[in-house]
Coordinates of C-alpha atoms in Angstrom, one line a residue:
X1 CA -0.2 0.0 0.1
X2 CA 1.3 3.3 -0.8
X3 CA 2.2 5.7 2.1
X4 CA -0.8 7.5 3.5
X5 CA -1.1 10.6 4.4
X6 CA -4.0 12.2 6.8
X7 CA -5.8 13.5 3.7
X8 CA -5.7 10.3 2.0
X9 CA -6.5 8.0 5.3
X10 CA -9.9 9.5 4.8
X11 CA -10.3 8.5 1.3
X12 CA -9.3 4.8 2.3
X13 CA -11.9 2.1 2.8
X14 CA -12.2 0.4 6.4
X15 CA -10.7 -2.3 6.0
X16 CA -7.6 -0.1 4.0
X17 CA -7.6 1.6 6.9
X18 CA -7.8 -1.2 8.8
X19 CA -4.3 -2.9 7.1
X20 CA -2.5 0.4 7.2
X21 CA -3.0 1.1 11.1
X22 CA -2.1 -2.7 11.6
X23 CA 0.9 -2.4 9.9
X24 CA 2.1 0.9 11.2
X25 CA 1.5 -0.3 14.9
X26 CA 3.1 -3.8 14.4
X27 CA 5.9 -1.5 12.7
X28 CA 6.7 0.7 15.3
X29 CA 6.2 -1.7 18.5
X30 CA 5.5 -5.3 17.4
X31 CA 1.4 -4.5 18.4
X32 CA 2.3 -6.5 21.7
X33 CA -0.5 -4.5 23.5
X34 CA -3.1 -4.3 20.4
X35 CA -6.1 -5.3 20.4
X36 CA -7.7 -5.6 17.2
X37 CA -11.8 -5.1 17.5
X38 CA -11.9 -3.7 13.7
X39 CA -11.9 -7.4 12.2
X40 CA -15.1 -10.1 11.6
X41 CA -12.9 -13.5 11.8
X42 CA -14.2 -15.5 15.2
X43 CA -11.9 -16.8 17.9
X44 CA -13.9 -19.8 18.7
X45 CA -13.8 -23.0 16.9
X46 CA -16.2 -26.3 16.8
X47 CA -13.4 -29.0 17.8
X48 CA -15.9 -31.9 17.4
X49 CA -17.0 -31.9 13.8
X50 CA -13.1 -31.0 13.0
X51 CA -12.1 -34.3 14.9
X52 CA -14.4 -36.3 13.4
X53 CA -13.3 -34.9 9.8
X54 CA -9.9 -36.3 10.4
X55 CA -10.7 -39.5 12.2
X56 CA -12.9 -40.1 8.6
X57 CA -9.9 -39.1 7.0
X58 CA -7.9 -41.5 8.8
X59 CA -10.1 -44.2 7.9
X60 CA -10.2 -43.4 4.5
X61 CA -7.2 -43.5 4.4
X62 CA -6.8 -47.1 5.8
X63 CA -9.0 -48.0 3.3
X64 CA -7.5 -46.9 0.2
X65 CA -4.5 -49.4 1.3
X66 CA -6.4 -52.6 0.5
X67 CA -4.0 -54.3 -2.8
X68 CA -2.1 -51.0 -2.9
X69 CA 2.0 -50.3 -3.5
X70 CA 3.7 -49.3 -1.1
X71 CA 3.6 -45.4 -1.7
X72 CA 0.9 -45.3 -4.5
X73 CA -2.0 -46.5 -2.2
X74 CA -5.5 -47.1 -4.1
X75 CA -8.5 -45.1 -4.8
X76 CA -11.4 -45.8 -2.4
X77 CA -14.1 -48.2 -4.0
X78 CA -17.5 -50.3 -2.4
X79 CA -15.7 -53.4 0.0
X80 CA -17.7 -55.8 1.8
X81 CA -17.1 -55.6 5.7
X82 CA -16.5 -51.7 5.3
X83 CA -18.8 -50.8 8.2
X84 CA -17.9 -53.2 10.5
X85 CA -14.0 -52.5 9.6
X86 CA -15.4 -48.5 10.2
X87 CA -17.1 -49.3 13.4
X88 CA -13.7 -51.0 15.1
X89 CA -12.1 -47.8 13.6
X90 CA -14.2 -45.9 15.9
X91 CA -13.8 -48.3 18.9
X92 CA -10.1 -48.0 18.7
X93 CA -10.3 -44.1 18.4
X94 CA -12.5 -43.1 21.6
X95 CA -13.1 -39.4 21.8
X96 CA -15.4 -36.9 21.0
X97 CA -15.1 -37.4 17.0
X98 CA -15.5 -40.6 17.4
X99 CA -19.0 -40.7 19.2
X100 CA -20.3 -37.6 17.1
X101 CA -19.5 -40.6 14.1
X102 CA -21.3 -43.2 15.6
X103 CA -24.2 -40.9 17.0
X104 CA -24.9 -40.4 12.9
X105 CA -23.7 -44.2 12.2
X106 CA -26.7 -45.4 14.4
X107 CA -29.3 -42.9 14.1
X108 CA -32.5 -44.0 13.5
X109 CA -32.7 -40.5 11.1
X110 CA -32.2 -40.2 7.9
X111 CA -29.4 -37.5 8.3
X112 CA -27.9 -38.6 5.6
X113 CA -29.9 -38.9 2.8
X114 CA -28.4 -42.7 1.6
X115 CA -28.5 -45.7 2.9
X116 CA -25.7 -45.3 5.3
X117 CA -23.1 -47.8 3.9
X118 CA -23.7 -46.1 0.4
X119 CA -23.1 -42.7 2.5
X120 CA -19.8 -43.9 4.0
X121 CA -18.7 -45.3 0.9
X122 CA -18.7 -41.8 -1.0
X123 CA -17.9 -39.7 2.2
X124 CA -14.4 -41.5 2.2
X125 CA -14.3 -41.2 -1.6
X126 CA -14.9 -37.8 -1.0
X127 CA -12.6 -37.0 1.9
X128 CA -9.7 -38.4 0.4
X129 CA -10.3 -36.2 -3.1
X130 CA -9.3 -38.2 -5.6
X131 CA -12.5 -37.8 -8.3
X132 CA -13.7 -34.4 -9.6
X133 CA -16.6 -33.8 -8.1
X134 CA -19.6 -34.8 -9.5
X135 CA -22.1 -34.0 -9.4
X136 CA -20.8 -30.4 -9.9
X137 CA -23.5 -28.5 -8.0
X138 CA -23.4 -30.5 -4.8
X139 CA -22.2 -34.1 -3.9
X140 CA -25.5 -36.0 -3.4
X141 CA -23.9 -37.7 -0.1
X142 CA -23.6 -34.3 0.7
X143 CA -26.4 -32.6 -0.3
X144 CA -29.2 -34.6 2.5
X145 CA -27.1 -33.4 5.3
X146 CA -26.8 -29.5 4.4
X147 CA -30.4 -28.8 3.6
X148 CA -31.3 -30.7 6.6
X149 CA -29.1 -28.2 8.6
X150 CA -30.6 -25.1 6.7
X151 CA -33.9 -26.2 6.6
X152 CA -33.4 -26.1 10.8
X153 CA -31.5 -23.1 11.1
X154 CA -32.7 -20.9 8.6
X155 CA -35.9 -22.6 6.9
X156 CA -37.7 -23.1 10.1
X157 CA -38.4 -26.4 8.8
X158 CA -40.0 -25.6 6.2
X159 CA -41.4 -28.2 3.1
X160 CA -39.8 -26.0 0.4
X161 CA -38.1 -28.4 -2.4
X162 CA -34.8 -26.4 -3.0
X163 CA -31.5 -27.0 -4.4
X164 CA -27.9 -26.3 -3.7
X165 CA -24.7 -25.1 -5.0
X166 CA -22.1 -25.4 -3.0
X167 CA -19.4 -22.3 -3.2
X168 CA -16.2 -21.4 -1.9
X169 CA -18.0 -19.3 0.8
X170 CA -20.0 -16.3 1.1
X171 CA -18.1 -13.7 -1.0
X172 CA -18.0 -16.2 -4.0
X173 CA -22.3 -16.5 -3.5
X174 CA -22.6 -13.1 -4.2
X175 CA -20.1 -13.1 -7.2
X176 CA -21.5 -16.0 -9.0
X177 CA -25.2 -14.5 -8.2
X178 CA -24.5 -11.5 -9.7
X179 CA -22.8 -12.5 -12.8
X180 CA -25.4 -14.6 -13.5
X181 CA -28.2 -12.6 -12.9
X182 CA -26.1 -9.9 -15.9
X183 CA -25.5 -13.3 -18.0
X184 CA -28.9 -14.1 -18.1
X185 CA -30.4 -10.6 -18.5
X186 CA -32.6 -10.6 -15.1
X187 CA -30.5 -7.8 -14.6
X188 CA -28.8 -5.1 -16.8
X189 CA -26.1 -2.2 -16.6
X190 CA -27.8 0.6 -15.1
X191 CA -30.6 -1.2 -13.8
X192 CA -32.7 0.1 -10.9
X193 CA -31.8 -2.4 -7.6
X194 CA -32.3 -2.1 -3.6
X195 CA -29.8 -2.0 -0.8
X196 CA -31.3 -2.5 2.6
X197 CA -28.9 -0.8 4.8
X198 CA -26.2 -0.7 6.8
X199 CA -25.1 -4.1 4.4
X200 CA -21.7 -5.1 4.2
X201 CA -19.3 -3.1 2.2
X202 CA -18.8 -4.5 -0.6
X203 CA -22.5 -4.9 -1.3
X204 CA -22.8 -1.1 -1.8
X205 CA -19.0 -1.6 -3.8
X206 CA -20.3 -3.9 -6.6
X207 CA -23.0 -1.9 -8.1
X208 CA -20.5 0.8 -8.6
X209 CA -18.1 -1.5 -10.8
X210 CA -18.2 -0.6 -14.4
X211 CA -19.9 -3.6 -16.0
X212 CA -22.8 -2.9 -13.4
X213 CA -23.8 0.8 -12.7
X214 CA -26.5 0.0 -10.9
X215 CA -29.1 2.8 -10.1
X216 CA -28.8 2.0 -6.4
X217 CA -32.0 2.8 -4.1
X218 CA -31.1 3.0 -0.3
X219 CA -33.1 1.0 2.4
X220 CA -32.3 2.5 5.2
X221 CA -32.2 0.9 8.7
X222 CA -32.9 3.4 11.6
X223 CA -32.6 2.9 15.4
X224 CA -35.9 2.0 17.3
X225 CA -37.3 0.6 20.1
X226 CA -38.7 -2.5 20.2
X227 CA -40.2 -3.8 23.6
X228 CA -38.4 -1.2 25.5
X229 CA -34.8 -2.0 23.8
X230 CA -32.9 -1.2 21.3
X231 CA -32.4 -2.3 17.4
X232 CA -32.2 -1.7 14.1
X233 CA -34.8 -1.9 12.1
X234 CA -36.4 -0.7 8.7
X235 CA -39.8 2.0 8.8
X236 CA -42.3 1.1 6.8
X237 CA -41.8 3.7 4.7
X238 CA -38.5 2.8 3.7
X239 CA -39.8 -1.0 3.0
X240 CA -42.5 0.8 1.1
X241 CA -39.7 1.8 -1.6
X242 CA -39.9 -1.4 -3.2
X243 CA -43.2 -1.0 -4.2
X244 CA -41.2 0.7 -7.4
X245 CA -41.8 -1.8 -10.0
X246 CA -38.3 -0.1 -11.8
X247 CA -36.8 -1.7 -9.2
X248 CA -35.3 -5.0 -10.1
X249 CA -33.9 -6.8 -7.2
X250 CA -33.0 -5.7 -3.4
X251 CA -30.2 -7.0 -1.9
X252 CA -30.0 -7.9 2.1
X253 CA -27.8 -8.9 4.7
X254 CA -30.0 -10.7 7.6
X255 CA -29.1 -10.3 10.3
X256 CA -27.5 -7.0 9.4
X257 CA -23.3 -6.0 9.2
X258 CA -22.4 -4.0 10.9
X259 CA -25.8 -3.5 13.1
X260 CA -26.0 -6.8 13.7
X261 CA -30.0 -7.1 13.9
X262 CA -32.5 -9.7 12.5
X263 CA -35.4 -8.2 10.5
X264 CA -38.9 -8.0 12.7
X265 CA -41.5 -9.8 11.0
X266 CA -43.4 -6.9 11.8
X267 CA -41.5 -5.7 8.4
X268 CA -41.0 -9.5 7.0
X269 CA -44.8 -9.2 6.6
X270 CA -44.9 -5.9 4.9
X271 CA -42.1 -7.1 2.3
X272 CA -44.4 -10.5 2.0
X273 CA -47.3 -8.0 0.8
X274 CA -45.7 -5.9 -0.9
X275 CA -44.4 -8.7 -3.1
X276 CA -47.6 -10.2 -2.8
X277 CA -50.2 -7.5 -4.1
X278 CA -47.5 -4.2 -5.8
X279 CA -44.5 -6.4 -6.9
X280 CA -44.9 -9.6 -8.3
X281 CA -41.2 -9.7 -10.0
X282 CA -39.4 -8.3 -7.5
X283 CA -36.4 -10.7 -6.7
X284 CA -34.8 -11.1 -3.6
X285 CA -31.1 -12.0 -2.4
X286 CA -31.0 -12.5 1.0
X287 CA -27.2 -13.4 2.7
X288 CA -28.0 -15.3 6.1
X289 CA -24.7 -16.3 7.3
X290 CA -25.6 -14.1 10.7
X291 CA -28.6 -15.9 10.8
X292 CA -27.2 -19.0 13.6
X293 CA -26.3 -16.4 16.0
X294 CA -30.5 -15.1 16.5
X295 CA -32.3 -17.9 18.8
X296 CA -35.5 -18.2 16.3
X297 CA -34.7 -16.9 13.2
X298 CA -36.2 -17.2 9.7
X299 CA -34.7 -16.4 6.6
X300 CA -36.7 -14.8 4.0
X301 CA -36.5 -17.2 2.2
X302 CA -38.8 -19.3 4.0
X303 CA -41.3 -16.4 3.7
X304 CA -40.5 -15.5 0.4
X305 CA -39.2 -18.7 -1.5
X306 CA -40.3 -18.3 -4.7
X307 CA -38.4 -15.0 -5.0
X308 CA -35.4 -15.4 -3.1
X309 CA -32.0 -16.6 -3.5
X310 CA -29.8 -17.4 -0.3
X311 CA -26.9 -17.2 0.5
X312 CA -25.0 -18.8 3.5
X313 CA -21.7 -19.2 4.6
X314 CA -20.1 -21.3 7.7
X315 CA -17.3 -19.3 8.2
X316 CA -18.6 -16.9 11.4
X317 CA -20.2 -19.8 13.3
X318 CA -18.3 -22.7 13.5
X319 CA -14.8 -20.4 13.0
X320 CA -14.2 -21.6 9.8
X321 CA -13.3 -18.2 7.9
X322 CA -10.4 -20.7 6.4
X323 CA -12.3 -23.3 4.8
X324 CA -14.0 -21.1 2.3
X325 CA -17.2 -22.9 2.6
X326 CA -21.1 -21.6 2.0
X327 CA -23.7 -22.3 -0.1
X328 CA -26.1 -20.8 -2.4
X329 CA -29.9 -21.8 -2.5
X330 CA -32.9 -21.6 -4.9
X331 CA -36.3 -22.7 -4.6
X332 CA -37.2 -25.4 -7.2
X333 CA -40.0 -22.9 -8.6
X334 CA -38.3 -19.8 -8.6
X335 CA -38.9 -16.1 -10.1
X336 CA -35.1 -16.6 -11.9
X337 CA -36.3 -19.5 -13.8
X338 CA -39.8 -18.0 -15.1
X339 CA -38.4 -14.9 -15.7
X340 CA -35.8 -17.0 -18.0
X341 CA -38.7 -18.2 -19.9
X342 CA -40.5 -15.4 -20.4
X343 CA -37.1 -13.0 -22.2
X344 CA -37.5 -11.3 -25.6
X345 CA -36.7 -14.2 -28.4
X346 CA -33.6 -12.4 -28.9
X347 CA -32.4 -13.0 -25.6
X348 CA -33.2 -16.3 -25.4
X349 CA -31.0 -16.8 -28.9
X350 CA -28.0 -15.6 -26.9
X351 CA -28.4 -17.9 -23.7
X352 CA -28.9 -21.3 -26.2
X353 CA -25.6 -20.4 -27.8
X354 CA -23.9 -19.8 -24.0
X355 CA -25.0 -22.8 -22.7
X356 CA -24.5 -24.9 -25.3
X357 CA -21.8 -26.9 -24.3
X358 CA -23.9 -27.8 -21.2
X359 CA -26.6 -29.7 -22.7
X360 CA -28.4 -30.6 -25.5
X361 CA -31.5 -28.7 -24.8
X362 CA -29.7 -25.3 -22.9
X363 CA -33.1 -23.7 -22.5
X364 CA -34.3 -26.4 -19.9
X365 CA -30.9 -25.5 -17.6
X366 CA -31.7 -23.9 -14.2
X367 CA -31.2 -20.9 -13.0
X368 CA -28.9 -22.3 -10.2
X369 CA -27.0 -24.8 -12.7
X370 CA -26.3 -21.5 -15.0
X371 CA -24.9 -20.3 -12.1
X372 CA -22.8 -23.4 -11.4
X373 CA -21.8 -23.1 -15.2
X374 CA -21.5 -19.2 -15.0
X375 CA -18.6 -20.1 -12.1
X376 CA -16.4 -21.3 -14.9
X377 CA -17.2 -19.4 -17.7
X378 CA -19.4 -22.1 -19.2
X379 CA -17.0 -23.8 -21.2
X380 CA -15.6 -24.7 -17.7
X381 CA -18.6 -26.4 -16.3
X382 CA -17.1 -29.7 -16.0
X383 CA -14.6 -28.3 -13.9
X384 CA -16.5 -26.9 -11.3
X385 CA -18.2 -27.1 -7.9
X386 CA -16.6 -26.6 -4.6
X387 CA -14.1 -29.7 -3.7
X388 CA -15.1 -32.3 -2.6
X389 CA -13.1 -32.8 0.9
X390 CA -14.5 -29.0 1.8
X391 CA -18.0 -30.8 1.4
X392 CA -17.6 -33.3 3.6
X393 CA -16.5 -30.3 6.1
X394 CA -19.8 -28.9 5.7
X395 CA -21.5 -31.8 6.1
X396 CA -20.2 -32.4 9.4
X397 CA -20.8 -29.1 10.8
X398 CA -24.4 -29.5 9.4
X399 CA -24.9 -33.1 10.9
X400 CA -23.4 -31.5 14.0
X401 CA -25.8 -28.9 14.3
X402 CA -28.4 -31.2 14.4
X403 CA -27.8 -33.2 17.2
X404 CA -28.0 -32.0 20.9
X405 CA -24.1 -31.1 21.3
X406 CA -25.2 -28.7 18.3
X407 CA -27.8 -27.0 20.2
X408 CA -25.6 -26.9 23.3
X409 CA -22.4 -25.3 21.0
X410 CA -25.0 -22.9 19.5
X411 CA -26.0 -22.0 23.0
X412 CA -22.8 -21.6 24.2
X413 CA -21.7 -19.3 21.1
X414 CA -24.0 -17.2 21.4
X415 CA -23.7 -16.7 25.1
X416 CA -19.9 -15.7 24.3
X417 CA -21.2 -13.1 21.9
X418 CA -23.8 -11.5 24.3
X419 CA -21.4 -11.7 27.4
X420 CA -18.8 -10.0 25.0
X421 CA -21.3 -7.2 23.9
X422 CA -22.5 -6.8 27.9
X423 CA -19.1 -5.7 29.1
X424 CA -18.5 -3.3 26.3
X425 CA -22.0 -1.6 26.9
X426 CA -21.7 -1.8 30.3
X427 CA -18.1 0.0 30.2
X428 CA -19.6 2.4 28.1
X429 CA -22.6 2.9 29.9
X430 CA -24.7 1.8 26.4
X431 CA -28.4 -0.2 27.0
X432 CA -27.9 -3.6 25.6
X433 CA -29.3 -3.9 22.5
X434 CA -32.8 -6.0 22.1
X435 CA -31.4 -9.8 21.9
X436 CA -34.0 -11.7 20.9
X437 CA -33.1 -10.2 17.2
X438 CA -29.4 -9.5 18.3
X439 CA -26.6 -11.3 17.0
X440 CA -23.8 -9.4 19.2
X441 CA -21.5 -10.8 16.5
X442 CA -20.6 -7.0 16.0
X443 CA -22.1 -4.1 17.5
X444 CA -22.3 -0.2 15.9
X445 CA -21.7 2.3 18.4
X446 CA -22.8 6.0 17.1
X447 CA -20.0 8.2 18.2
X448 CA -21.5 11.5 17.9
X449 CA -24.7 10.6 20.1
X450 CA -22.2 8.5 23.0
X451 CA -19.9 11.5 23.1
X452 CA -23.3 13.7 23.1
X453 CA -25.2 11.6 26.1
X454 CA -21.4 11.7 28.5
X455 CA -19.9 14.5 27.8
X456 CA -22.4 16.9 26.5
X457 CA -23.6 18.5 23.1
X458 CA -20.8 21.6 23.5
X459 CA -17.9 18.9 23.2
X460 CA -19.9 16.9 20.8
X461 CA -20.1 19.9 18.9
X462 CA -16.7 20.7 18.8
X463 CA -15.0 17.0 17.9
X464 CA -17.7 16.9 15.1
X465 CA -16.1 20.1 13.5
X466 CA -12.5 20.0 14.3
X467 CA -12.3 16.0 14.1
X468 CA -13.0 13.0 11.7
X469 CA -14.0 9.5 12.1
X470 CA -11.0 8.5 10.3
X471 CA -8.4 10.3 12.5
X472 CA -10.0 9.3 16.1
X473 CA -10.0 5.8 14.9
X474 CA -5.6 6.6 14.3
X475 CA -5.8 8.3 16.9
X476 CA -7.1 5.3 19.0
X477 CA -4.9 2.7 17.2
X478 CA -1.5 4.8 17.8
X479 CA -2.4 6.0 21.2
X480 CA -5.0 3.7 22.6
X481 CA -3.7 0.2 20.7
X482 CA -7.2 0.0 19.6
X483 CA -8.4 -0.9 16.2
X484 CA -12.3 -0.4 15.0
X485 CA -13.7 -0.2 12.1
X486 CA -15.2 3.1 10.7
X487 CA -19.2 2.1 9.4
X488 CA -20.2 4.6 7.2
X489 CA -18.9 2.5 4.2
X490 CA -21.6 0.3 5.2
X491 CA -24.2 2.5 4.4
X492 CA -24.0 3.9 8.3
X493 CA -23.6 7.2 9.9
X494 CA -20.5 9.4 9.1
X495 CA -19.6 9.4 13.0
X496 CA -20.4 5.2 12.9
X497 CA -18.4 2.6 13.9
X498 CA -18.4 -1.2 14.3
X499 CA -16.6 -3.1 17.2
X500 CA -16.5 -6.9 16.4
X501 CA -17.4 -8.9 19.4
X502 CA -15.5 -11.8 17.9
X503 CA -12.1 -12.4 17.7
X504 CA -10.6 -10.8 21.7
X505 CA -11.3 -12.5 24.7
X506 CA -14.2 -11.9 26.4
X507 CA -12.8 -10.4 29.4
X508 CA -10.9 -7.7 27.3
X509 CA -14.0 -6.0 25.7
X510 CA -14.3 -4.1 28.9
X511 CA -10.9 -2.9 28.5
X512 CA -12.2 -2.2 24.6
X513 CA -14.5 0.5 26.4
X514 CA -11.9 2.1 28.9
X515 CA -9.7 2.6 25.9
X516 CA -12.3 4.1 23.6
X517 CA -12.8 6.5 27.0
X518 CA -9.6 7.6 27.8
X519 CA -8.8 8.6 24.6
X520 CA -12.1 10.6 24.2
X521 CA -11.1 11.9 27.7
X522 CA -8.0 12.9 26.7
X523 CA -9.1 15.2 23.4
X524 CA -11.9 16.4 26.0
X525 CA -9.2 17.4 28.8
X526 CA -7.1 19.8 25.5
X527 CA -10.6 20.9 24.1
X528 CA -11.5 22.3 28.1
X529 CA -7.9 24.0 28.5
X530 CA -8.0 25.5 25.0
X531 CA -11.5 26.7 26.0
X532 CA -10.5 28.1 29.2

């Protein structure tokens, strides 16, 4: 990164500023006392399904050694008595991972979607990774467990028939869907779309790219009071903007980032009413990565499956950002498929040519299979798909969540986040948000409002006139060894900052609050001395 000055620091994105300050601090003092509450990477993992993954891989490796050379080994093929060997292997390797695999293996519930002997052979082959992923959209042995997980955690145990595409995390899903909407003439350069804000910063940046240049309608959440507690929600007047039929699509992160709140039911009901009565062709893209941090979360996909494509990443909930695993879900009957059938003849002709290498009947290819093909520029469709071992990890995470221990894990993760939020808010003198809609994965603090309530309007006015959030965050990093993220690029207010509650130890969040207070009071003391 080029050398930054005070002037061009203001022009950096939140993530660029964070990287610049992190490097500067590390170069100056090795960052020994640094608290980086700007990063969204969680500091917990799910050990049980990971132990199961490596045990399964160890057993799979053993299964390749039958009739092999000294170094080459063989491939996983169907062999007799494998089930017995698997059960013996688990007995010989006691621990939580083995117990988890036993629960799956001996369960009466059909978690697997296949006869368990067939499922085991498939999973061993996939974890070894000795064959191309086939089907490329999602492996058959993986699809059932992943769908069961999505249904339980996001879709309120609905009976909606849907397909999934296993992808390299949520960011890949975002890129793939944008590309396929454009490639299939469902969106055109310059089209009007809506963004529900605040949102993940790239959602604001993608529409501005030259190939899109979308006309963006901003739907803004406001801090409000529900059941006597604070929450960020969308006023009806903002949601009613979606009645505009020239808006082709709406994009939402639910629960939100950085405000960390799920959309309340009354707003979901209003969106449903708008789609039912005024805007039946509205395409909805929902990114539900934080849904598992809300006790009773229901995705917009469950409420409006026909109109909605859902992206989900395992990264945050399972501490798996390095795995790059996620999924796109689209209902088997969807508006995306219908709108493709209603395209002008000239567009259909172009699409037949585009997908001719994929099928002898290109017009019959579903929207989700077009996403798969487009992910590899169509011509490389045969080599599409998430790697087989990554899909196995997704399956084990999914199956884990279907068991009692997985639900205990969920309660522990949510408790960790809320305890951290409680410590920070108590230190700063803030009231905690409405817990039922709050992920507590991040929190957004309006620095101007906080200063005014704590130190008075006169000092707040001085701060707003003489300082910027960028300058405050820079000094906070340099002098207090605390890094936060400015939130304006997420669509939040100019004086909003994002604090990640995911990546520091719980006890450190009181210290985060103390460092914010210490810097603010030092600035205030300087101001008081100047005004004497």
